[in-house]
């Protein structure tokens, strides 16, 4: 399988530093059908920029005559591991791919013409040396501040077998604000133990967003009331990651096959967008300006996880997603009813906007 993939996919890089990995992949293609244990004498085998430090000793084997040869299988495994790492951060990309596409395609098409405008919007210097120097200075200042405050800071300890871990003591709990406690009590009094499914149904009764979901076939044989019920169950199962199989448990008259049929026949990307637009517009219409003000931008209460390479200083490890990345929150603008990513909350943890 791997030789076929390597032969089919075309790997490229925009940085000459990663050229040895591309050459190593070509070497793997060349020996794809070979059963030899070692590469031929005189073969140009890329080492620097391909193998991690300390791996070269593992790959070298001595023959009876004392000559050192590189074990082909072990070398190929190390090359594939390096390829996986470079693909994850797009240092190497695949021609014609989407997820692993050319990183230049991620930039605005007019980036070169309006480079200064984009850098000003990001509040970043155009000179790379200035950016690196400022970043190094900030890191040095922070480390110096940590070093000076460590001896007299009772809330920070150096722990671990080799004294290489920093442990922070948790902050003492803050008393809950009185207005927040009263607000929770009033909500609980009016909507005691109201489920998300009930809220979704009530929203549809007021907005009727399920009317946007039309059958992809030529005719509909399900009556509207039954279809509405199944649509709400499908949307709830998909939106909460509960799944359709668990949703139908305990609901009379519905089964997994019925929900799966509605999911495949009625729920599609464009229809979802139309339904979300109606819900957002409905929220804007009932919003009380005397409480929430006259702002035209609202932020969703949840966020989306985007994977990011480890060298990115803004990424974090998230237990829920079992990987590193950044959390980006959706914003809705009232004027055009658009949805766009917010890059202002990249440093926020998952619960920050919910609070």
mmCIF file of N, CA and C in Angstrom, residues 141-273:
data_model
loop_
_atom_site.group_PDB
_atom_site.id
_atom_site.type_symbol
_atom_site.label_atom_id
_atom_site.label_comp_id
_atom_site.label_asym_id
_atom_site.label_seq_id
_atom_site.Cartn_x
_atom_site.Cartn_y
_atom_site.Cartn_z
ATOM 1 N N UNK A 141 12.667 38.554 28.844
ATOM 2 C CA UNK A 141 12.125 39.348 29.953
ATOM 3 C C UNK A 141 11.247 38.493 30.853
ATOM 4 N N UNK A 142 10.430 37.620 30.240
ATOM 5 C CA UNK A 142 9.548 36.763 31.031
ATOM 6 C C UNK A 142 10.346 35.764 31.862
ATOM 7 N N UNK A 143 11.379 35.171 31.249
ATOM 8 C CA UNK A 143 12.210 34.224 31.994
ATOM 9 C C UNK A 143 12.979 34.905 33.117
ATOM 10 N N UNK A 144 13.437 36.108 32.861
ATOM 11 C CA UNK A 144 14.147 36.848 33.905
ATOM 12 C C UNK A 144 13.211 37.193 35.065
ATOM 13 N N UNK A 145 11.980 37.576 34.726
ATOM 14 C CA UNK A 145 10.992 37.872 35.760
ATOM 15 C C UNK A 145 10.662 36.629 36.577
ATOM 16 N N UNK A 146 10.545 35.487 35.885
ATOM 17 C CA UNK A 146 10.294 34.224 36.580
ATOM 18 C C UNK A 146 11.459 33.861 37.484
ATOM 19 N N UNK A 147 12.673 34.041 37.001
ATOM 20 C CA UNK A 147 13.860 33.688 37.771
ATOM 21 C C UNK A 147 13.986 34.541 39.027
ATOM 22 N N UNK A 148 13.707 35.828 38.900
ATOM 23 C CA UNK A 148 13.822 36.717 40.058
ATOM 24 C C UNK A 148 12.718 36.464 41.073
ATOM 25 N N UNK A 149 11.522 36.135 40.607
ATOM 26 C CA UNK A 149 10.405 35.957 41.533
ATOM 27 C C UNK A 149 10.287 34.571 42.116
ATOM 28 N N UNK A 150 11.007 33.597 41.562
ATOM 29 C CA UNK A 150 10.885 32.212 42.008
ATOM 30 C C UNK A 150 11.246 32.012 43.490
ATOM 31 N N UNK A 151 12.344 32.567 43.995
ATOM 32 C CA UNK A 151 12.710 32.296 45.403
ATOM 33 C C UNK A 151 11.679 32.793 46.408
ATOM 34 N N UNK A 152 10.966 33.869 46.079
ATOM 35 C CA UNK A 152 10.038 34.481 47.035
ATOM 36 C C UNK A 152 8.581 34.213 46.697
ATOM 37 N N UNK A 153 8.324 33.324 45.770
ATOM 38 C CA UNK A 153 6.945 33.048 45.352
ATOM 39 C C UNK A 153 6.491 31.712 45.939
ATOM 40 N N UNK A 154 5.644 31.723 46.954
ATOM 41 C CA UNK A 154 5.230 30.461 47.580
ATOM 42 C C UNK A 154 4.254 29.652 46.729
ATOM 43 N N UNK A 155 3.698 30.262 45.692
ATOM 44 C CA UNK A 155 2.690 29.583 44.867
ATOM 45 C C UNK A 155 3.297 28.832 43.694
ATOM 46 N N UNK A 156 4.620 28.915 43.520
ATOM 47 C CA UNK A 156 5.291 28.252 42.406
ATOM 48 C C UNK A 156 6.390 27.356 42.955
ATOM 49 N N UNK A 157 6.404 26.102 42.504
ATOM 50 C CA UNK A 157 7.418 25.151 42.968
ATOM 51 C C UNK A 157 8.044 24.432 41.783
ATOM 52 N N UNK A 158 9.310 24.085 41.939
ATOM 53 C CA UNK A 158 10.013 23.281 40.947
ATOM 54 C C UNK A 158 9.973 21.833 41.429
ATOM 55 N N UNK A 159 9.380 20.963 40.637
ATOM 56 C CA UNK A 159 9.192 19.567 41.049
ATOM 57 C C UNK A 159 9.694 18.651 39.945
ATOM 58 N N UNK A 160 9.513 17.359 40.144
ATOM 59 C CA UNK A 160 9.921 16.375 39.155
ATOM 60 C C UNK A 160 11.199 15.683 39.545
ATOM 61 N N UNK A 161 11.456 14.563 38.879
ATOM 62 C CA UNK A 161 12.633 13.762 39.185
ATOM 63 C C UNK A 161 13.918 14.541 38.981
ATOM 64 N N UNK A 162 13.965 15.319 37.921
ATOM 65 C CA UNK A 162 15.162 16.095 37.618
ATOM 66 C C UNK A 162 14.954 17.582 37.878
ATOM 67 N N UNK A 163 13.957 17.901 38.685
ATOM 68 C CA UNK A 163 13.648 19.294 38.999
ATOM 69 C C UNK A 163 13.437 20.116 37.724
ATOM 70 N N UNK A 164 12.695 19.548 36.806
ATOM 71 C CA UNK A 164 12.496 20.243 35.539
ATOM 72 C C UNK A 164 11.073 20.645 35.264
ATOM 73 N N UNK A 165 10.173 20.467 36.240
ATOM 74 C CA UNK A 165 8.769 20.806 36.051
ATOM 75 C C UNK A 165 8.378 21.966 36.964
ATOM 76 N N UNK A 166 7.515 22.827 36.467
ATOM 77 C CA UNK A 166 7.026 23.969 37.229
ATOM 78 C C UNK A 166 5.576 23.687 37.624
ATOM 79 N N UNK A 167 5.318 23.699 38.921
ATOM 80 C CA UNK A 167 3.967 23.452 39.417
ATOM 81 C C UNK A 167 3.401 24.742 40.001
ATOM 82 N N UNK A 168 2.227 25.140 39.509
ATOM 83 C CA UNK A 168 1.556 26.339 39.983
ATOM 84 C C UNK A 168 0.445 25.953 40.942
ATOM 85 N N UNK A 169 0.350 26.637 42.042
ATOM 86 C CA UNK A 169 -0.733 26.398 42.983
ATOM 87 C C UNK A 169 -2.018 27.022 42.444
ATOM 88 N N UNK A 170 -3.150 26.368 42.617
ATOM 89 C CA UNK A 170 -4.407 26.933 42.107
ATOM 90 C C UNK A 170 -4.798 28.194 42.872
ATOM 91 N N UNK A 171 -5.480 29.084 42.172
ATOM 92 C CA UNK A 171 -5.965 30.299 42.827
ATOM 93 C C UNK A 171 -7.069 29.941 43.819
ATOM 94 N N UNK A 172 -7.180 30.670 44.888
ATOM 95 C CA UNK A 172 -8.295 30.423 45.824
ATOM 96 C C UNK A 172 -9.623 30.766 45.141
ATOM 97 N N UNK A 173 -10.646 30.014 45.496
ATOM 98 C CA UNK A 173 -11.952 30.219 44.876
ATOM 99 C C UNK A 173 -12.492 31.601 45.210
ATOM 100 N N UNK A 174 -13.064 32.254 44.204
ATOM 101 C CA UNK A 174 -13.655 33.576 44.376
ATOM 102 C C UNK A 174 -15.151 33.408 44.638
ATOM 103 N N UNK A 175 -15.675 34.206 45.523
ATOM 104 C CA UNK A 175 -17.101 34.142 45.813
ATOM 105 C C UNK A 175 -17.915 34.467 44.567
ATOM 106 N N UNK A 176 -18.979 33.717 44.357
ATOM 107 C CA UNK A 176 -19.826 33.926 43.181
ATOM 108 C C UNK A 176 -20.531 35.269 43.285
ATOM 109 N N UNK A 177 -20.498 36.074 42.203
ATOM 110 C CA UNK A 177 -21.189 37.374 42.245
ATOM 111 C C UNK A 177 -22.671 37.207 42.569
ATOM 112 N N UNK A 178 -23.206 38.163 43.321
ATOM 113 C CA UNK A 178 -24.589 38.071 43.752
ATOM 114 C C UNK A 178 -25.558 38.110 42.570
ATOM 115 N N UNK A 179 -25.262 38.974 41.590
ATOM 116 C CA UNK A 179 -26.168 39.068 40.442
ATOM 117 C C UNK A 179 -26.181 37.792 39.620
ATOM 118 N N UNK A 180 -25.031 37.111 39.537
ATOM 119 C CA UNK A 180 -24.987 35.857 38.797
ATOM 120 C C UNK A 180 -25.789 34.783 39.520
ATOM 121 N N UNK A 181 -25.692 34.753 40.831
ATOM 122 C CA UNK A 181 -26.456 33.777 41.613
ATOM 123 C C UNK A 181 -27.956 34.011 41.454
ATOM 124 N N UNK A 182 -28.363 35.277 41.475
ATOM 125 C CA UNK A 182 -29.781 35.593 41.304
ATOM 126 C C UNK A 182 -30.261 35.257 39.895
ATOM 127 N N UNK A 183 -29.403 35.501 38.897
ATOM 128 C CA UNK A 183 -29.774 35.191 37.520
ATOM 129 C C UNK A 183 -29.964 33.692 37.338
ATOM 130 N N UNK A 184 -29.064 32.882 37.898
ATOM 131 C CA UNK A 184 -29.204 31.435 37.809
ATOM 132 C C UNK A 184 -30.482 30.960 38.490
ATOM 133 N N UNK A 185 -30.787 31.565 39.644
ATOM 134 C CA UNK A 185 -32.001 31.175 40.351
ATOM 135 C C UNK A 185 -33.257 31.493 39.567
ATOM 136 N N UNK A 186 -33.271 32.657 38.897
ATOM 137 C CA UNK A 186 -34.451 33.037 38.115
ATOM 138 C C UNK A 186 -34.609 32.142 36.897
ATOM 139 N N UNK A 187 -33.496 31.828 36.228
ATOM 140 C CA UNK A 187 -33.572 30.928 35.075
ATOM 141 C C UNK A 187 -34.054 29.550 35.494
ATOM 142 N N UNK A 188 -33.549 29.067 36.624
ATOM 143 C CA UNK A 188 -33.960 27.749 37.110
ATOM 144 C C UNK A 188 -35.432 27.741 37.519
ATOM 145 N N UNK A 189 -35.947 28.885 38.013
ATOM 146 C CA UNK A 189 -37.351 28.961 38.393
ATOM 147 C C UNK A 189 -38.273 28.921 37.183
ATOM 148 N N UNK A 190 -37.870 29.619 36.114
ATOM 149 C CA UNK A 190 -38.735 29.691 34.922
ATOM 150 C C UNK A 190 -38.585 28.452 34.059
ATOM 151 N N UNK A 191 -37.345 28.022 33.836
ATOM 152 C CA UNK A 191 -37.099 26.857 32.972
ATOM 153 C C UNK A 191 -36.378 25.780 33.776
ATOM 154 N N UNK A 192 -37.066 25.177 34.698
ATOM 155 C CA UNK A 192 -36.451 24.189 35.577
ATOM 156 C C UNK A 192 -36.129 22.914 34.802
ATOM 157 N N UNK A 193 -34.833 22.553 34.772
ATOM 158 C CA UNK A 193 -34.368 21.317 34.138
ATOM 159 C C UNK A 193 -34.874 21.188 32.701
ATOM 160 N N UNK A 194 -34.781 22.284 31.954
ATOM 161 C CA UNK A 194 -35.175 22.262 30.547
ATOM 162 C C UNK A 194 -34.032 21.687 29.721
ATOM 163 N N UNK A 195 -34.326 20.683 28.900
ATOM 164 C CA UNK A 195 -33.284 20.035 28.101
ATOM 165 C C UNK A 195 -32.988 20.841 26.845
ATOM 166 N N UNK A 196 -31.831 20.569 26.254
ATOM 167 C CA UNK A 196 -31.469 21.238 25.004
ATOM 168 C C UNK A 196 -32.442 20.884 23.884
ATOM 169 N N UNK A 197 -32.951 19.667 23.917
ATOM 170 C CA UNK A 197 -33.899 19.248 22.877
ATOM 171 C C UNK A 197 -35.188 20.054 22.971
ATOM 172 N N UNK A 198 -35.633 20.350 24.190
ATOM 173 C CA UNK A 198 -36.827 21.191 24.349
ATOM 174 C C UNK A 198 -36.565 22.602 23.835
ATOM 175 N N UNK A 199 -35.359 23.123 24.095
ATOM 176 C CA UNK A 199 -35.017 24.462 23.606
ATOM 177 C C UNK A 199 -34.959 24.479 22.083
ATOM 178 N N UNK A 200 -34.401 23.413 21.494
ATOM 179 C CA UNK A 200 -34.339 23.319 20.034
ATOM 180 C C UNK A 200 -35.743 23.275 19.437
ATOM 181 N N UNK A 201 -36.636 22.502 20.057
ATOM 182 C CA UNK A 201 -38.010 22.413 19.569
ATOM 183 C C UNK A 201 -38.724 23.750 19.695
ATOM 184 N N UNK A 202 -38.548 24.431 20.843
ATOM 185 C CA UNK A 202 -39.187 25.731 21.039
ATOM 186 C C UNK A 202 -38.677 26.750 20.022
ATOM 187 N N UNK A 203 -37.394 26.693 19.718
ATOM 188 C CA UNK A 203 -36.836 27.592 18.707
ATOM 189 C C UNK A 203 -37.477 27.365 17.351
ATOM 190 N N UNK A 204 -37.693 26.098 17.003
ATOM 191 C CA UNK A 204 -38.322 25.796 15.718
ATOM 192 C C UNK A 204 -39.778 26.235 15.693
ATOM 193 N N UNK A 205 -40.487 26.112 16.823
ATOM 194 C CA UNK A 205 -41.881 26.547 16.876
ATOM 195 C C UNK A 205 -41.995 28.054 16.675
ATOM 196 N N UNK A 206 -40.961 28.774 17.090
ATOM 197 C CA UNK A 206 -40.998 30.235 16.942
ATOM 198 C C UNK A 206 -40.447 30.700 15.603
ATOM 199 N N UNK A 207 -39.379 30.069 15.147
ATOM 200 C CA UNK A 207 -38.695 30.522 13.930
ATOM 201 C C UNK A 207 -39.089 29.693 12.712
ATOM 202 N N UNK A 208 -39.402 28.397 12.954
ATOM 203 C CA UNK A 208 -39.735 27.465 11.871
ATOM 204 C C UNK A 208 -38.552 27.296 10.915
ATOM 205 N N UNK A 209 -37.358 27.051 11.491
ATOM 206 C CA UNK A 209 -36.182 26.881 10.647
ATOM 207 C C UNK A 209 -36.156 25.544 9.931
ATOM 208 N N UNK A 210 -36.971 24.577 10.369
ATOM 209 C CA UNK A 210 -36.976 23.270 9.701
ATOM 210 C C UNK A 210 -37.606 23.328 8.313
ATOM 211 N N UNK A 211 -38.268 24.438 7.994
ATOM 212 C CA UNK A 211 -38.848 24.558 6.654
ATOM 213 C C UNK A 211 -37.766 24.645 5.578
ATOM 214 N N UNK A 212 -36.520 24.944 6.003
ATOM 215 C CA UNK A 212 -35.431 25.042 5.030
ATOM 216 C C UNK A 212 -34.954 23.682 4.540
ATOM 217 N N UNK A 213 -35.318 22.619 5.225
ATOM 218 C CA UNK A 213 -34.840 21.294 4.861
ATOM 219 C C UNK A 213 -35.831 20.638 3.903
ATOM 220 N N UNK A 214 -35.420 20.568 2.662
ATOM 221 C CA UNK A 214 -36.243 19.986 1.602
ATOM 222 C C UNK A 214 -35.619 18.676 1.137
ATOM 223 N N UNK A 215 -36.468 17.784 0.665
ATOM 224 C CA UNK A 215 -35.986 16.495 0.184
ATOM 225 C C UNK A 215 -35.170 16.668 -1.089
ATOM 226 N N UNK A 216 -34.113 15.877 -1.218
ATOM 227 C CA UNK A 216 -33.308 15.909 -2.431
ATOM 228 C C UNK A 216 -33.953 15.107 -3.546
ATOM 229 N N UNK A 217 -35.030 14.397 -3.221
ATOM 230 C CA UNK A 217 -35.751 13.627 -4.231
ATOM 231 C C UNK A 217 -36.808 14.468 -4.932
ATOM 232 N N UNK A 218 -37.569 13.818 -5.778
ATOM 233 C CA UNK A 218 -38.591 14.522 -6.554
ATOM 234 C C UNK A 218 -39.895 14.689 -5.787
ATOM 235 N N UNK A 219 -40.100 13.892 -4.739
ATOM 236 C CA UNK A 219 -41.340 13.992 -3.968
ATOM 237 C C UNK A 219 -41.075 13.636 -2.515
ATOM 238 N N UNK A 220 -42.002 14.072 -1.636
ATOM 239 C CA UNK A 220 -41.910 13.791 -0.217
ATOM 240 C C UNK A 220 -43.108 12.960 0.207
ATOM 241 N N UNK A 221 -42.829 11.870 0.938
ATOM 242 C CA UNK A 221 -43.902 10.971 1.361
ATOM 243 C C UNK A 221 -44.127 11.039 2.871
ATOM 244 N N UNK A 222 -43.292 11.778 3.595
ATOM 245 C CA UNK A 222 -43.420 11.910 5.042
ATOM 246 C C UNK A 222 -44.219 13.164 5.353
ATOM 247 N N UNK A 223 -45.236 13.018 6.228
ATOM 248 C CA UNK A 223 -46.022 14.189 6.603
ATOM 249 C C UNK A 223 -45.146 15.166 7.371
ATOM 250 N N UNK A 224 -45.504 16.434 7.322
ATOM 251 C CA UNK A 224 -44.645 17.498 7.836
ATOM 252 C C UNK A 224 -44.412 17.383 9.334
ATOM 253 N N UNK A 225 -45.402 16.977 10.098
ATOM 254 C CA UNK A 225 -45.240 16.876 11.546
ATOM 255 C C UNK A 225 -44.221 15.794 11.913
ATOM 256 N N UNK A 226 -44.316 14.650 11.248
ATOM 257 C CA UNK A 226 -43.341 13.568 11.503
ATOM 258 C C UNK A 226 -41.957 13.979 11.044
ATOM 259 N N UNK A 227 -41.900 14.637 9.891
ATOM 260 C CA UNK A 227 -40.601 15.082 9.374
ATOM 261 C C UNK A 227 -39.954 16.092 10.313
ATOM 262 N N UNK A 228 -40.765 17.009 10.854
ATOM 263 C CA UNK A 228 -40.232 18.004 11.787
ATOM 264 C C UNK A 228 -39.619 17.337 13.013
ATOM 265 N N UNK A 229 -40.311 16.333 13.546
ATOM 266 C CA UNK A 229 -39.818 15.619 14.721
ATOM 267 C C UNK A 229 -38.495 14.929 14.418
ATOM 268 N N UNK A 230 -38.416 14.260 13.278
ATOM 269 C CA UNK A 230 -37.201 13.528 12.936
ATOM 270 C C UNK A 230 -36.047 14.468 12.611
ATOM 271 N N UNK A 231 -36.364 15.598 11.985
ATOM 272 C CA UNK A 231 -35.320 16.587 11.706
ATOM 273 C C UNK A 231 -34.720 17.120 13.002
ATOM 274 N N UNK A 232 -35.567 17.439 13.976
ATOM 275 C CA UNK A 232 -35.067 17.958 15.256
ATOM 276 C C UNK A 232 -34.213 16.912 15.971
ATOM 277 N N UNK A 233 -34.631 15.657 15.920
ATOM 278 C CA UNK A 233 -33.853 14.600 16.550
ATOM 279 C C UNK A 233 -32.503 14.438 15.865
ATOM 280 N N UNK A 234 -32.490 14.504 14.537
ATOM 281 C CA UNK A 234 -31.231 14.380 13.791
ATOM 282 C C UNK A 234 -30.291 15.547 14.099
ATOM 283 N N UNK A 235 -30.828 16.760 14.082
ATOM 284 C CA UNK A 235 -30.005 17.939 14.346
ATOM 285 C C UNK A 235 -29.463 17.918 15.765
ATOM 286 N N UNK A 236 -30.284 17.467 16.704
ATOM 287 C CA UNK A 236 -29.837 17.377 18.092
ATOM 288 C C UNK A 236 -28.734 16.327 18.238
ATOM 289 N N UNK A 237 -28.923 15.182 17.600
ATOM 290 C CA UNK A 237 -27.906 14.130 17.675
ATOM 291 C C UNK A 237 -26.596 14.527 17.040
ATOM 292 N N UNK A 238 -26.667 15.255 15.920
ATOM 293 C CA UNK A 238 -25.457 15.695 15.241
ATOM 294 C C UNK A 238 -24.783 16.839 15.994
ATOM 295 N N UNK A 239 -25.589 17.778 16.484
ATOM 296 C CA UNK A 239 -25.029 18.955 17.142
ATOM 297 C C UNK A 239 -24.397 18.675 18.481
ATOM 298 N N UNK A 240 -24.886 17.666 19.181
ATOM 299 C CA UNK A 240 -24.357 17.331 20.503
ATOM 300 C C UNK A 240 -23.392 16.152 20.465
ATOM 301 N N UNK A 241 -23.130 15.611 19.264
ATOM 302 C CA UNK A 241 -22.276 14.427 19.115
ATOM 303 C C UNK A 241 -22.825 13.210 19.848
ATOM 304 N N UNK A 242 -24.123 13.214 20.086
ATOM 305 C CA UNK A 242 -24.748 12.061 20.731
ATOM 306 C C UNK A 242 -24.874 10.899 19.761
ATOM 307 N N UNK A 243 -25.153 11.228 18.501
ATOM 308 C CA UNK A 243 -25.299 10.190 17.490
ATOM 309 C C UNK A 243 -26.746 9.772 17.309
ATOM 310 N N UNK A 244 -27.084 9.339 16.096
ATOM 311 C CA UNK A 244 -28.475 8.981 15.789
ATOM 312 C C UNK A 244 -28.902 7.701 16.493
ATOM 313 N N UNK A 245 -27.988 6.769 16.694
ATOM 314 C CA UNK A 245 -28.365 5.504 17.325
ATOM 315 C C UNK A 245 -28.787 5.719 18.774
ATOM 316 N N UNK A 246 -28.105 6.609 19.482
ATOM 317 C CA UNK A 246 -28.460 6.855 20.875
ATOM 318 C C UNK A 246 -29.704 7.724 20.991
ATOM 319 N N UNK A 247 -29.942 8.574 19.998
ATOM 320 C CA UNK A 247 -31.075 9.487 20.057
ATOM 321 C C UNK A 247 -32.396 8.724 20.040
ATOM 322 N N UNK A 248 -32.488 7.683 19.208
ATOM 323 C CA UNK A 248 -33.776 6.999 19.060
ATOM 324 C C UNK A 248 -34.117 6.116 20.254
ATOM 325 N N UNK A 249 -33.175 5.899 21.168
ATOM 326 C CA UNK A 249 -33.435 5.080 22.350
ATOM 327 C C UNK A 249 -34.433 5.786 23.265
ATOM 328 N N UNK A 250 -35.547 5.141 23.542
ATOM 329 C CA UNK A 250 -36.550 5.688 24.453
ATOM 330 C C UNK A 250 -37.527 6.632 23.797
ATOM 331 N N UNK A 251 -37.415 6.869 22.489
ATOM 332 C CA UNK A 251 -38.351 7.743 21.789
ATOM 333 C C UNK A 251 -39.334 6.870 21.021
ATOM 334 N N UNK A 252 -40.575 6.931 21.380
ATOM 335 C CA UNK A 252 -41.586 6.070 20.784
ATOM 336 C C UNK A 252 -41.802 6.407 19.319
ATOM 337 N N UNK A 253 -41.910 5.362 18.517
ATOM 338 C CA UNK A 253 -42.264 5.540 17.117
ATOM 339 C C UNK A 253 -41.123 5.909 16.207
ATOM 340 N N UNK A 254 -39.916 6.039 16.734
ATOM 341 C CA UNK A 254 -38.768 6.397 15.896
ATOM 342 C C UNK A 254 -37.695 5.321 16.036
ATOM 343 N N UNK A 255 -36.990 5.086 14.951
ATOM 344 C CA UNK A 255 -35.886 4.136 14.990
ATOM 345 C C UNK A 255 -34.711 4.698 14.210
ATOM 346 N N UNK A 256 -33.616 4.009 14.294
ATOM 347 C CA UNK A 256 -32.373 4.497 13.691
ATOM 348 C C UNK A 256 -32.477 4.628 12.175
ATOM 349 N N UNK A 257 -33.108 3.681 11.526
ATOM 350 C CA UNK A 257 -33.214 3.712 10.071
ATOM 351 C C UNK A 257 -34.023 4.914 9.598
ATOM 352 N N UNK A 258 -35.114 5.261 10.335
ATOM 353 C CA UNK A 258 -35.911 6.431 9.969
ATOM 354 C C UNK A 258 -35.088 7.713 10.086
ATOM 355 N N UNK A 259 -34.340 7.823 11.178
ATOM 356 C CA UNK A 259 -33.511 9.018 11.367
ATOM 357 C C UNK A 259 -32.394 9.077 10.335
ATOM 358 N N UNK A 260 -31.810 7.945 10.015
ATOM 359 C CA UNK A 260 -30.737 7.913 9.022
ATOM 360 C C UNK A 260 -31.262 8.311 7.645
ATOM 361 N N UNK A 261 -32.483 7.888 7.331
ATOM 362 C CA UNK A 261 -33.088 8.265 6.044
ATOM 363 C C UNK A 261 -33.258 9.784 5.956
ATOM 364 N N UNK A 262 -33.769 10.396 7.029
ATOM 365 C CA UNK A 262 -33.960 11.845 7.041
ATOM 366 C C UNK A 262 -32.621 12.563 6.982
ATOM 367 N N UNK A 263 -31.636 12.033 7.693
ATOM 368 C CA UNK A 263 -30.309 12.652 7.672
ATOM 369 C C UNK A 263 -29.732 12.673 6.267
ATOM 370 N N UNK A 264 -29.839 11.590 5.555
ATOM 371 C CA UNK A 264 -29.246 11.513 4.213
ATOM 372 C C UNK A 264 -30.059 12.257 3.175
ATOM 373 N N UNK A 265 -31.372 12.269 3.308
ATOM 374 C CA UNK A 265 -32.227 12.831 2.266
ATOM 375 C C UNK A 265 -32.490 14.327 2.444
ATOM 376 N N UNK A 266 -32.469 14.820 3.699
ATOM 377 C CA UNK A 266 -32.925 16.191 3.931
ATOM 378 C C UNK A 266 -31.838 17.142 4.440
ATOM 379 N N UNK A 267 -30.862 16.645 5.171
ATOM 380 C CA UNK A 267 -29.914 17.535 5.842
ATOM 381 C C UNK A 267 -28.634 17.639 5.028
ATOM 382 N N UNK A 268 -28.394 18.847 4.473
ATOM 383 C CA UNK A 268 -27.192 19.099 3.667
ATOM 384 C C UNK A 268 -26.636 20.483 4.009
ATOM 385 N N UNK A 269 -25.447 20.754 3.527
ATOM 386 C CA UNK A 269 -24.707 21.940 3.939
ATOM 387 C C UNK A 269 -25.467 23.231 3.683
ATOM 388 N N UNK A 270 -25.962 23.419 2.480
ATOM 389 C CA UNK A 270 -26.635 24.671 2.156
ATOM 390 C C UNK A 270 -27.909 24.850 2.967
ATOM 391 N N UNK A 271 -28.645 23.755 3.207
ATOM 392 C CA UNK A 271 -29.858 23.857 4.001
ATOM 393 C C UNK A 271 -29.537 24.180 5.452
ATOM 394 N N UNK A 272 -28.447 23.620 5.962
ATOM 395 C CA UNK A 272 -28.016 23.955 7.318
ATOM 396 C C UNK A 272 -27.659 25.429 7.443
ATOM 397 N N UNK A 273 -26.992 25.955 6.442
ATOM 398 C CA UNK A 273 -26.627 27.372 6.468
ATOM 399 C C UNK A 273 -27.861 28.251 6.491
#
